[in-house]
Amino acid sequence: MDRNQITKWLKAPAKMANKYSLHAIYFCTGCGIIEVPPVITARWDAERFGIIPVATPRQANLFLITGYVSVKTLKAIIRTYEQMLEPKYTVGFGSCPINGGMYWDSYNTIKHLDKYIPIDGWIAGCMPRPEAIFIAVTHLWTLIEKGMANGYVRYKENYEFYRKNQEMALGKLDWPALYQINSDSKAVEYE
Amino acid sequence: MNESIKEQLESTFKAVVVNILEDSRIVVDVKKEQVLTVLKFLKDRNFDHLALVSCVDWIEEKEFELVYILTGYMQGEKEYTGQERLHLIVKTRISRQSPQFETVTGIFQNAEPYEREIHELFGVKFEGHKRLTPLFLERDYEIPPFRKDFDTRQYVQDVFDKIPFVENNDK
């Protein structure tokens, strides 16, 4: 352990523990997933950074979206994101989730993933090198330390609007709302 | 091998145009009434694997072109070597105004998903197909999205760009 971090550990042990044990679920969409096997295995060894891949979203708190997001994939992404444990962090990997990338005028590809779920960080590039994942992770550490990686809090606060956007893209959603939607609770009060 | 298939096709069917490309590919242009019999004829001559059914939108000629790609694995009694494998491309044109065609699932059963795909993305209706249900698409499109007159840019502006950002991006 780094000696000059001892004060940080004593001040906020939970935050530091979160920071150094990210359990990643790699969502295998698009071409970015090809960069992930070398990252998690011996060549680049993501465990140096405390990242370990897990099998299911219910064990994970880091979500890497590695490629273009089609309408069908978006449905799976939202369901995965909603199952993950808090505090959860999302990183969009590659230029396609950012603004559509080379699929910017496709009939079936979602541009701007942050309209549908909150994103804590982006890795730009087509494709980013595996090292870019580690740069993103170290940035994410700083954000966690400063309390700025608060996508899951923003999701809770703005859930009504996120859900509305999701319904605009996907039609009627066939799963219940994760959080109580404020406008509904108001309607109940007025009755 | 190439020449014998060409001779057999040209002697059996009228109005069949056979072109031999360089790399062991044969292109057979047939009329749409002949497709089923030509495919049956070729299946009996060891072209027993339908690799792909594809569709091309020739919007200026107001026609769809259906493409059937056939290969054969076993050439008679001989043992299979990849060297002598032939690719046979059967092409036909159908009208674009009323895109209807007969299914080939009676001859090649594995044409079923390909025909469903073409039905969904090009709007070609295959008569006799037992399961022309949606395959890939999640959204409803007025014009099937792989047709040339489907304006993807306009569609993106009308649908995906109209969805607002949740949070202020300037922050």
mmCIF file of C-alpha atoms in Angstrom:
data_model
loop_
_atom_site.group_PDB
_atom_site.id
_atom_site.type_symbol
_atom_site.label_atom_id
_atom_site.label_comp_id
_atom_site.label_asym_id
_atom_site.label_seq_id
_atom_site.Cartn_x
_atom_site.Cartn_y
_atom_site.Cartn_z
ATOM 1 C CA MET A 1 0.000 0.000 0.000
ATOM 2 C CA ASP A 2 1.143 3.468 -0.811
ATOM 3 C CA ARG A 3 2.289 5.063 2.404
ATOM 4 C CA ASN A 4 1.107 8.604 1.638
ATOM 5 C CA GLN A 5 -2.419 7.281 1.121
ATOM 6 C CA ILE A 6 -2.791 6.162 4.731
ATOM 7 C CA THR A 7 -4.637 9.337 5.715
ATOM 8 C CA LYS A 8 -7.064 8.822 2.853
ATOM 9 C CA TRP A 9 -7.689 5.263 3.997
ATOM 10 C CA LEU A 10 -8.341 6.405 7.537
ATOM 11 C CA LYS A 11 -10.651 9.226 6.453
ATOM 12 C CA ALA A 12 -12.843 7.288 4.035
ATOM 13 C CA PRO A 13 -12.094 3.567 4.037
ATOM 14 C CA ALA A 14 -15.201 2.621 2.095
ATOM 15 C CA LYS A 15 -14.422 5.013 -0.711
ATOM 16 C CA MET A 16 -10.848 3.754 -0.963
ATOM 17 C CA ALA A 17 -12.033 0.158 -0.967
ATOM 18 C CA ASN A 18 -14.475 0.917 -3.754
ATOM 19 C CA LYS A 19 -11.770 2.595 -5.705
ATOM 20 C CA TYR A 20 -9.335 -0.292 -5.669
ATOM 21 C CA SER A 21 -11.723 -3.169 -6.213
ATOM 22 C CA LEU A 22 -13.705 -2.569 -9.358
ATOM 23 C CA HIS A 23 -15.593 -5.604 -10.544
ATOM 24 C CA ALA A 24 -16.139 -5.184 -14.226
ATOM 25 C CA ILE A 25 -18.877 -6.560 -16.411
ATOM 26 C CA TYR A 26 -17.778 -6.390 -20.002
ATOM 27 C CA PHE A 27 -20.742 -5.963 -22.227
ATOM 28 C CA CYS A 28 -19.733 -7.669 -25.435
ATOM 29 C CA THR A 29 -21.181 -5.308 -27.979
ATOM 30 C CA GLY A 30 -19.457 -4.273 -31.153
ATOM 31 C CA CYS A 31 -15.779 -4.537 -31.957
ATOM 32 C CA GLY A 32 -14.383 -3.062 -28.728
ATOM 33 C CA ILE A 33 -14.685 -6.346 -26.899
ATOM 34 C CA ILE A 34 -11.664 -7.615 -28.827
ATOM 35 C CA GLU A 35 -9.495 -5.264 -26.746
ATOM 36 C CA VAL A 36 -10.730 -6.676 -23.473
ATOM 37 C CA PRO A 37 -9.208 -10.207 -23.417
ATOM 38 C CA PRO A 38 -5.619 -8.901 -23.550
ATOM 39 C CA VAL A 39 -6.510 -6.346 -20.895
ATOM 40 C CA ILE A 40 -7.769 -8.841 -18.352
ATOM 41 C CA THR A 41 -5.169 -11.513 -19.082
ATOM 42 C CA ALA A 42 -1.410 -11.660 -18.617
ATOM 43 C CA ARG A 43 -0.389 -9.196 -21.325
ATOM 44 C CA TRP A 44 -1.783 -6.078 -19.650
ATOM 45 C CA ASP A 45 -3.131 -7.650 -16.474
ATOM 46 C CA ALA A 46 -6.008 -5.476 -15.290
ATOM 47 C CA GLU A 47 -5.746 -6.954 -11.812
ATOM 48 C CA ARG A 48 -2.809 -4.614 -11.145
ATOM 49 C CA PHE A 49 -5.484 -1.925 -11.083
ATOM 50 C CA GLY A 50 -7.866 -3.955 -8.975
ATOM 51 C CA ILE A 51 -10.162 -4.734 -11.879
ATOM 52 C CA ILE A 52 -11.481 -8.232 -12.145
ATOM 53 C CA PRO A 53 -14.075 -9.483 -14.625
ATOM 54 C CA VAL A 54 -17.165 -11.047 -13.126
ATOM 55 C CA ALA A 55 -19.795 -13.270 -14.595
ATOM 56 C CA THR A 56 -23.034 -11.496 -13.891
ATOM 57 C CA PRO A 57 -24.222 -7.908 -13.513
ATOM 58 C CA ARG A 58 -25.340 -8.622 -9.961
ATOM 59 C CA GLN A 59 -21.706 -8.991 -8.898
ATOM 60 C CA ALA A 60 -20.373 -6.029 -10.840
ATOM 61 C CA ASN A 61 -19.939 -2.333 -10.279
ATOM 62 C CA LEU A 62 -17.973 -1.244 -13.339
ATOM 63 C CA PHE A 63 -19.741 -1.360 -16.663
ATOM 64 C CA LEU A 64 -17.695 -1.133 -19.858
ATOM 65 C CA ILE A 65 -19.769 -0.609 -22.988
ATOM 66 C CA THR A 66 -17.421 -1.572 -25.760
ATOM 67 C CA GLY A 67 -18.885 -0.604 -29.081
ATOM 68 C CA TYR A 68 -21.869 0.544 -31.053
ATOM 69 C CA VAL A 69 -25.248 0.263 -29.394
ATOM 70 C CA SER A 70 -28.121 -0.947 -31.506
ATOM 71 C CA VAL A 71 -31.704 -0.574 -30.377
ATOM 72 C CA LYS A 72 -31.824 -4.195 -29.309
ATOM 73 C CA THR A 73 -28.551 -3.910 -27.418
ATOM 74 C CA LEU A 74 -29.770 -0.810 -25.623
ATOM 75 C CA LYS A 75 -32.521 -2.860 -24.045
ATOM 76 C CA ALA A 76 -29.970 -5.326 -22.672
ATOM 77 C CA ILE A 77 -27.685 -2.504 -21.529
ATOM 78 C CA ILE A 78 -30.434 -0.847 -19.511
ATOM 79 C CA ARG A 79 -31.446 -4.122 -17.892
ATOM 80 C CA THR A 80 -27.815 -4.911 -17.070
ATOM 81 C CA TYR A 81 -27.207 -1.462 -15.659
ATOM 82 C CA GLU A 82 -30.270 -1.593 -13.453
ATOM 83 C CA GLN A 83 -29.206 -4.936 -11.975
ATOM 84 C CA MET A 84 -25.741 -3.788 -10.966
ATOM 85 C CA LEU A 85 -24.701 -3.032 -7.423
ATOM 86 C CA GLU A 86 -24.327 0.502 -6.165
ATOM 87 C CA PRO A 87 -22.005 2.343 -6.283
ATOM 88 C CA LYS A 88 -21.792 1.581 -9.980
ATOM 89 C CA TYR A 89 -19.691 3.246 -12.621
ATOM 90 C CA THR A 90 -20.137 3.186 -16.388
ATOM 91 C CA VAL A 91 -17.485 3.829 -18.999
ATOM 92 C CA GLY A 92 -18.273 4.148 -22.690
ATOM 93 C CA PHE A 93 -15.451 2.643 -24.704
ATOM 94 C CA GLY A 94 -14.831 3.769 -28.276
ATOM 95 C CA SER A 95 -16.414 6.532 -30.269
ATOM 96 C CA CYS A 96 -19.625 4.698 -31.119
ATOM 97 C CA PRO A 97 -21.371 5.028 -27.730
ATOM 98 C CA ILE A 98 -20.282 8.670 -27.555
ATOM 99 C CA ASN A 99 -21.966 10.002 -30.686
ATOM 100 C CA GLY A 100 -22.614 7.092 -32.991
ATOM 101 C CA GLY A 101 -19.129 7.032 -34.487
ATOM 102 C CA MET A 102 -19.181 5.608 -37.983
ATOM 103 C CA TYR A 103 -22.796 4.548 -37.443
ATOM 104 C CA TRP A 104 -23.957 8.131 -36.938
ATOM 105 C CA ASP A 105 -26.652 7.884 -39.617
ATOM 106 C CA SER A 106 -27.652 4.267 -39.164
ATOM 107 C CA TYR A 107 -31.292 3.301 -39.052
ATOM 108 C CA ASN A 108 -30.808 1.124 -36.029
ATOM 109 C CA THR A 109 -27.941 2.469 -33.933
ATOM 110 C CA ILE A 110 -28.354 4.608 -30.855
ATOM 111 C CA LYS A 111 -26.267 7.744 -30.903
ATOM 112 C CA HIS A 112 -25.393 9.352 -27.542
ATOM 113 C CA LEU A 113 -25.688 6.556 -25.024
ATOM 114 C CA ASP A 114 -25.794 9.123 -22.198
ATOM 115 C CA LYS A 115 -29.345 9.975 -23.191
ATOM 116 C CA TYR A 116 -30.443 6.600 -21.841
ATOM 117 C CA ILE A 117 -28.137 5.748 -18.943
ATOM 118 C CA PRO A 118 -25.688 8.019 -17.076
ATOM 119 C CA ILE A 119 -22.055 7.635 -18.130
ATOM 120 C CA ASP A 120 -19.186 8.485 -15.797
ATOM 121 C CA GLY A 121 -16.409 8.526 -18.349
ATOM 122 C CA TRP A 122 -15.702 8.134 -22.018
ATOM 123 C CA ILE A 123 -12.740 6.631 -23.819
ATOM 124 C CA ALA A 124 -12.572 8.179 -27.270
ATOM 125 C CA GLY A 125 -11.056 6.417 -30.229
ATOM 126 C CA CYS A 126 -11.796 3.846 -32.840
ATOM 127 C CA MET A 127 -10.465 1.590 -31.402
ATOM 128 C CA PRO A 128 -8.777 2.796 -28.226
ATOM 129 C CA ARG A 129 -5.652 0.907 -27.245
ATOM 130 C CA PRO A 130 -5.855 -1.337 -24.162
ATOM 131 C CA GLU A 131 -3.710 1.179 -22.286
ATOM 132 C CA ALA A 132 -6.550 3.660 -22.681
ATOM 133 C CA ILE A 133 -8.649 1.496 -20.381
ATOM 134 C CA PHE A 134 -6.072 1.954 -17.624
ATOM 135 C CA ILE A 135 -5.878 5.706 -18.222
ATOM 136 C CA ALA A 136 -9.655 5.772 -17.918
ATOM 137 C CA VAL A 137 -9.492 3.720 -14.734
ATOM 138 C CA THR A 138 -6.976 6.059 -13.114
ATOM 139 C CA HIS A 139 -9.197 8.992 -14.090
ATOM 140 C CA LEU A 140 -12.114 7.129 -12.583
ATOM 141 C CA TRP A 141 -10.138 6.770 -9.335
ATOM 142 C CA THR A 142 -9.762 10.550 -9.140
ATOM 143 C CA LEU A 143 -13.439 10.997 -9.860
ATOM 144 C CA ILE A 144 -14.410 8.486 -7.165
ATOM 145 C CA GLU A 145 -12.087 10.177 -4.699
ATOM 146 C CA LYS A 146 -13.641 13.578 -5.384
ATOM 147 C CA GLY A 147 -17.152 12.123 -5.371
ATOM 148 C CA MET A 148 -17.710 13.107 -8.994
ATOM 149 C CA ALA A 149 -18.385 9.625 -10.354
ATOM 150 C CA ASN A 150 -21.977 9.849 -9.249
ATOM 151 C CA GLY A 151 -23.786 8.481 -12.269
ATOM 152 C CA TYR A 152 -25.938 6.157 -10.184
ATOM 153 C CA VAL A 153 -27.063 9.101 -8.010
ATOM 154 C CA ARG A 154 -27.931 11.122 -11.096
ATOM 155 C CA TYR A 155 -29.806 8.140 -12.483
ATOM 156 C CA LYS A 156 -31.925 8.028 -9.363
ATOM 157 C CA GLU A 157 -32.550 11.796 -9.434
ATOM 158 C CA ASN A 158 -33.376 11.988 -13.134
ATOM 159 C CA TYR A 159 -34.927 8.572 -13.474
ATOM 160 C CA GLU A 160 -38.173 10.003 -14.788
ATOM 161 C CA PHE A 161 -36.394 11.608 -17.757
ATOM 162 C CA TYR A 162 -34.121 8.647 -18.419
ATOM 163 C CA ARG A 163 -37.113 6.328 -18.438
ATOM 164 C CA LYS A 164 -38.949 8.662 -20.808
ATOM 165 C CA ASN A 165 -35.991 8.645 -23.200
ATOM 166 C CA GLN A 166 -35.733 4.872 -22.986
ATOM 167 C CA GLU A 167 -39.399 4.582 -23.869
ATOM 168 C CA MET A 168 -38.947 6.961 -26.791
ATOM 169 C CA ALA A 169 -36.250 4.719 -28.227
ATOM 170 C CA LEU A 170 -37.613 1.287 -27.355
ATOM 171 C CA GLY A 171 -41.363 1.714 -27.230
ATOM 172 C CA LYS A 172 -43.125 0.444 -24.154
ATOM 173 C CA LEU A 173 -40.712 -1.159 -21.704
ATOM 174 C CA ASP A 174 -41.707 -4.582 -20.469
ATOM 175 C CA TRP A 175 -40.061 -4.303 -17.057
ATOM 176 C CA PRO A 176 -41.161 -2.220 -14.059
ATOM 177 C CA ALA A 177 -39.579 1.067 -13.109
ATOM 178 C CA LEU A 178 -36.467 0.718 -10.948
ATOM 179 C CA TYR A 179 -37.202 3.768 -8.833
ATOM 180 C CA GLN A 180 -40.460 5.439 -8.042
ATOM 181 C CA ILE A 181 -41.234 8.039 -10.661
ATOM 182 C CA ASN A 182 -42.043 11.368 -9.025
ATOM 183 C CA SER A 183 -44.827 12.422 -11.350
ATOM 184 C CA ASP A 184 -46.677 9.178 -10.549
ATOM 185 C CA SER A 185 -46.418 9.716 -6.806
ATOM 186 C CA LYS A 186 -47.761 13.245 -7.235
ATOM 187 C CA ALA A 187 -50.715 11.912 -9.191
ATOM 188 C CA VAL A 188 -51.445 9.541 -6.313
ATOM 189 C CA GLU A 189 -51.383 12.426 -3.809
ATOM 190 C CA TYR A 190 -53.852 14.487 -5.783
ATOM 191 C CA GLU A 191 -56.317 11.621 -5.917
ATOM 192 C CA MET B 1 -16.173 -29.159 -64.360
ATOM 193 C CA ASN B 2 -17.096 -25.548 -65.110
ATOM 194 C CA GLU B 3 -17.733 -26.256 -68.746
ATOM 195 C CA SER B 4 -19.790 -29.368 -68.115
ATOM 196 C CA ILE B 5 -22.120 -27.528 -65.718
ATOM 197 C CA LYS B 6 -22.409 -24.685 -68.216
ATOM 198 C CA GLU B 7 -23.257 -27.079 -71.039
ATOM 199 C CA GLN B 8 -25.761 -28.968 -68.946
ATOM 200 C CA LEU B 9 -27.524 -25.755 -67.897
ATOM 201 C CA GLU B 10 -27.592 -24.261 -71.368
ATOM 202 C CA SER B 11 -28.819 -27.441 -72.998
ATOM 203 C CA THR B 12 -31.550 -28.067 -70.423
ATOM 204 C CA PHE B 13 -32.977 -24.585 -69.998
ATOM 205 C CA LYS B 14 -33.797 -21.880 -72.488
ATOM 206 C CA ALA B 15 -32.903 -18.255 -71.811
ATOM 207 C CA VAL B 16 -30.308 -19.089 -69.179
ATOM 208 C CA VAL B 17 -27.156 -16.967 -69.325
ATOM 209 C CA VAL B 18 -24.113 -18.636 -67.808
ATOM 210 C CA ASN B 19 -20.944 -16.677 -67.187
ATOM 211 C CA ILE B 20 -17.811 -18.270 -65.792
ATOM 212 C CA LEU B 21 -15.774 -15.946 -63.636
ATOM 213 C CA GLU B 22 -12.094 -16.571 -63.041
ATOM 214 C CA ASP B 23 -11.986 -17.928 -59.518
ATOM 215 C CA SER B 24 -14.226 -21.004 -59.811
ATOM 216 C CA ARG B 25 -17.415 -19.008 -59.635
ATOM 217 C CA ILE B 26 -20.242 -19.423 -62.114
ATOM 218 C CA VAL B 27 -22.945 -16.791 -62.471
ATOM 219 C CA VAL B 28 -26.277 -18.024 -63.775
ATOM 220 C CA ASP B 29 -28.863 -15.416 -64.776
ATOM 221 C CA VAL B 30 -32.314 -16.940 -64.968
ATOM 222 C CA LYS B 31 -35.869 -15.718 -65.359
ATOM 223 C CA LYS B 32 -37.971 -15.720 -62.248
ATOM 224 C CA GLU B 33 -40.259 -18.504 -63.450
ATOM 225 C CA GLN B 34 -37.254 -20.800 -63.841
ATOM 226 C CA VAL B 35 -35.641 -20.319 -60.436
ATOM 227 C CA LEU B 36 -37.230 -23.271 -58.669
ATOM 228 C CA THR B 37 -36.540 -25.734 -61.465
ATOM 229 C CA VAL B 38 -32.975 -24.500 -61.908
ATOM 230 C CA LEU B 39 -32.293 -24.838 -58.178
ATOM 231 C CA LYS B 40 -33.803 -28.324 -58.161
ATOM 232 C CA PHE B 41 -31.728 -29.251 -61.209
ATOM 233 C CA LEU B 42 -28.548 -28.025 -59.519
ATOM 234 C CA LYS B 43 -29.369 -29.724 -56.233
ATOM 235 C CA ASP B 44 -29.599 -33.035 -58.057
ATOM 236 C CA ARG B 45 -26.118 -32.361 -59.469
ATOM 237 C CA ASN B 46 -24.368 -32.133 -56.086
ATOM 238 C CA PHE B 47 -24.851 -28.435 -55.458
ATOM 239 C CA ASP B 48 -26.599 -29.373 -52.248
ATOM 240 C CA HIS B 49 -25.582 -26.498 -49.975
ATOM 241 C CA LEU B 50 -27.388 -23.182 -50.149
ATOM 242 C CA ALA B 51 -24.845 -20.797 -48.658
ATOM 243 C CA LEU B 52 -26.770 -17.551 -48.877
ATOM 244 C CA VAL B 53 -29.847 -15.862 -50.221
ATOM 245 C CA SER B 54 -29.326 -12.185 -50.762
ATOM 246 C CA CYS B 55 -31.189 -9.286 -52.290
ATOM 247 C CA VAL B 56 -30.069 -6.236 -54.262
ATOM 248 C CA ASP B 57 -32.190 -3.155 -54.756
ATOM 249 C CA TRP B 58 -31.814 -1.773 -58.293
ATOM 250 C CA ILE B 59 -33.918 1.308 -57.738
ATOM 251 C CA GLU B 60 -33.339 2.914 -61.145
ATOM 252 C CA GLU B 61 -34.381 -0.215 -62.983
ATOM 253 C CA LYS B 62 -37.263 -0.682 -60.519
ATOM 254 C CA GLU B 63 -36.269 -4.232 -59.802
ATOM 255 C CA PHE B 64 -35.048 -6.374 -56.938
ATOM 256 C CA GLU B 65 -32.378 -8.923 -57.690
ATOM 257 C CA LEU B 66 -32.450 -12.128 -55.663
ATOM 258 C CA VAL B 67 -29.147 -13.947 -55.391
ATOM 259 C CA TYR B 68 -28.828 -17.614 -54.436
ATOM 260 C CA ILE B 69 -25.323 -18.853 -53.750
ATOM 261 C CA LEU B 70 -24.847 -22.605 -53.994
ATOM 262 C CA THR B 71 -21.858 -24.785 -53.284
ATOM 263 C CA GLY B 72 -21.322 -28.504 -53.246
ATOM 264 C CA TYR B 73 -19.254 -30.304 -50.686
ATOM 265 C CA MET B 74 -19.125 -33.837 -52.030
ATOM 266 C CA GLN B 75 -18.484 -34.198 -55.726
ATOM 267 C CA GLY B 76 -20.016 -37.570 -56.351
ATOM 268 C CA GLU B 77 -18.133 -40.471 -54.812
ATOM 269 C CA LYS B 78 -14.868 -38.577 -54.633
ATOM 270 C CA GLU B 79 -13.450 -37.447 -51.350
ATOM 271 C CA TYR B 80 -13.935 -33.791 -50.563
ATOM 272 C CA THR B 81 -11.057 -31.461 -51.260
ATOM 273 C CA GLY B 82 -11.493 -27.715 -51.068
ATOM 274 C CA GLN B 83 -9.629 -27.276 -54.359
ATOM 275 C CA GLU B 84 -12.351 -28.235 -56.760
ATOM 276 C CA ARG B 85 -15.237 -26.581 -54.949
ATOM 277 C CA LEU B 86 -17.440 -24.507 -57.194
ATOM 278 C CA HIS B 87 -19.540 -21.540 -56.217
ATOM 279 C CA LEU B 88 -22.661 -21.189 -58.250
ATOM 280 C CA ILE B 89 -24.493 -17.891 -58.130
ATOM 281 C CA VAL B 90 -28.066 -17.954 -59.370
ATOM 282 C CA LYS B 91 -29.503 -14.514 -60.002
ATOM 283 C CA THR B 92 -33.008 -13.421 -60.859
ATOM 284 C CA ARG B 93 -34.876 -10.154 -61.129
ATOM 285 C CA ILE B 94 -38.327 -9.463 -59.677
ATOM 286 C CA SER B 95 -40.527 -6.412 -59.883
ATOM 287 C CA ARG B 96 -40.039 -3.692 -57.277
ATOM 288 C CA GLN B 97 -43.626 -2.402 -57.322
ATOM 289 C CA SER B 98 -45.162 -5.634 -56.067
ATOM 290 C CA PRO B 99 -42.248 -7.571 -54.591
ATOM 291 C CA GLN B 100 -43.501 -11.127 -54.449
ATOM 292 C CA PHE B 101 -41.684 -14.351 -55.057
ATOM 293 C CA GLU B 102 -42.016 -18.033 -54.358
ATOM 294 C CA THR B 103 -40.197 -19.539 -51.427
ATOM 295 C CA VAL B 104 -37.394 -22.014 -52.035
ATOM 296 C CA THR B 105 -37.745 -23.612 -48.601
ATOM 297 C CA GLY B 106 -39.279 -26.648 -50.326
ATOM 298 C CA ILE B 107 -35.921 -27.345 -51.960
ATOM 299 C CA PHE B 108 -33.452 -25.905 -49.469
ATOM 300 C CA GLN B 109 -34.888 -25.846 -45.974
ATOM 301 C CA ASN B 110 -32.171 -23.564 -44.675
ATOM 302 C CA ALA B 111 -33.445 -20.731 -46.864
ATOM 303 C CA GLU B 112 -36.020 -19.992 -44.176
ATOM 304 C CA PRO B 113 -34.079 -17.427 -42.089
ATOM 305 C CA TYR B 114 -32.621 -15.788 -45.206
ATOM 306 C CA GLU B 115 -36.067 -15.278 -46.642
ATOM 307 C CA ARG B 116 -37.349 -13.927 -43.359
ATOM 308 C CA GLU B 117 -34.464 -11.487 -43.326
ATOM 309 C CA ILE B 118 -35.155 -10.318 -46.878
ATOM 310 C CA HIS B 119 -38.837 -10.025 -46.035
ATOM 311 C CA GLU B 120 -38.015 -7.813 -43.079
ATOM 312 C CA LEU B 121 -35.293 -5.647 -44.573
ATOM 313 C CA PHE B 122 -36.503 -5.353 -48.191
ATOM 314 C CA GLY B 123 -40.201 -6.113 -47.918
ATOM 315 C CA VAL B 124 -40.175 -8.981 -50.405
ATOM 316 C CA LYS B 125 -43.029 -11.357 -49.730
ATOM 317 C CA PHE B 126 -42.292 -15.034 -50.181
ATOM 318 C CA GLU B 127 -45.388 -17.049 -51.005
ATOM 319 C CA GLY B 128 -45.573 -20.410 -49.303
ATOM 320 C CA HIS B 129 -43.147 -19.464 -46.547
ATOM 321 C CA LYS B 130 -44.561 -20.759 -43.298
ATOM 322 C CA ARG B 131 -43.043 -18.278 -40.864
ATOM 323 C CA LEU B 132 -42.647 -14.774 -42.275
ATOM 324 C CA THR B 133 -42.501 -13.204 -38.821
ATOM 325 C CA PRO B 134 -40.184 -10.380 -37.727
ATOM 326 C CA LEU B 135 -36.596 -11.491 -37.231
ATOM 327 C CA PHE B 136 -34.156 -8.737 -36.199
ATOM 328 C CA LEU B 137 -35.765 -5.343 -36.086
ATOM 329 C CA GLU B 138 -37.057 -3.806 -32.885
ATOM 330 C CA ARG B 139 -38.667 -0.703 -34.303
ATOM 331 C CA ASP B 140 -41.355 -0.257 -36.943
ATOM 332 C CA TYR B 141 -40.269 1.293 -40.216
ATOM 333 C CA GLU B 142 -42.601 2.710 -42.854
ATOM 334 C CA ILE B 143 -40.241 1.697 -45.653
ATOM 335 C CA PRO B 144 -38.164 -1.441 -45.064
ATOM 336 C CA PRO B 145 -34.777 -0.033 -44.053
ATOM 337 C CA PHE B 146 -32.509 -1.733 -46.580
ATOM 338 C CA ARG B 147 -34.330 -0.293 -49.586
ATOM 339 C CA LYS B 148 -32.494 2.424 -51.414
ATOM 340 C CA ASP B 149 -35.310 4.949 -50.958
ATOM 341 C CA PHE B 150 -35.138 4.656 -47.171
ATOM 342 C CA ASP B 151 -33.479 7.882 -46.059
ATOM 343 C CA THR B 152 -31.426 6.840 -43.031
ATOM 344 C CA ARG B 153 -30.183 10.367 -42.321
ATOM 345 C CA GLN B 154 -33.710 11.749 -42.294
ATOM 346 C CA TYR B 155 -34.827 8.861 -40.103
ATOM 347 C CA VAL B 156 -32.047 9.500 -37.600
ATOM 348 C CA GLN B 157 -32.932 13.196 -37.484
ATOM 349 C CA ASP B 158 -36.604 12.418 -36.977
ATOM 350 C CA VAL B 159 -36.191 9.728 -34.346
ATOM 351 C CA PHE B 160 -32.901 9.528 -32.483
ATOM 352 C CA ASP B 161 -31.921 13.195 -32.654
ATOM 353 C CA LYS B 162 -35.288 14.278 -31.267
ATOM 354 C CA ILE B 163 -34.646 12.443 -28.001
ATOM 355 C CA PRO B 164 -33.383 15.134 -25.600
ATOM 356 C CA PHE B 165 -30.297 15.010 -23.417
ATOM 357 C CA VAL B 166 -31.192 14.387 -19.796
ATOM 358 C CA GLU B 167 -28.465 16.456 -18.212
ATOM 359 C CA ASN B 168 -26.830 19.636 -19.363
ATOM 360 C CA ASN B 169 -23.805 18.613 -21.373
ATOM 361 C CA ASP B 170 -21.936 21.887 -20.772
ATOM 362 C CA LYS B 171 -21.228 20.993 -17.171
#
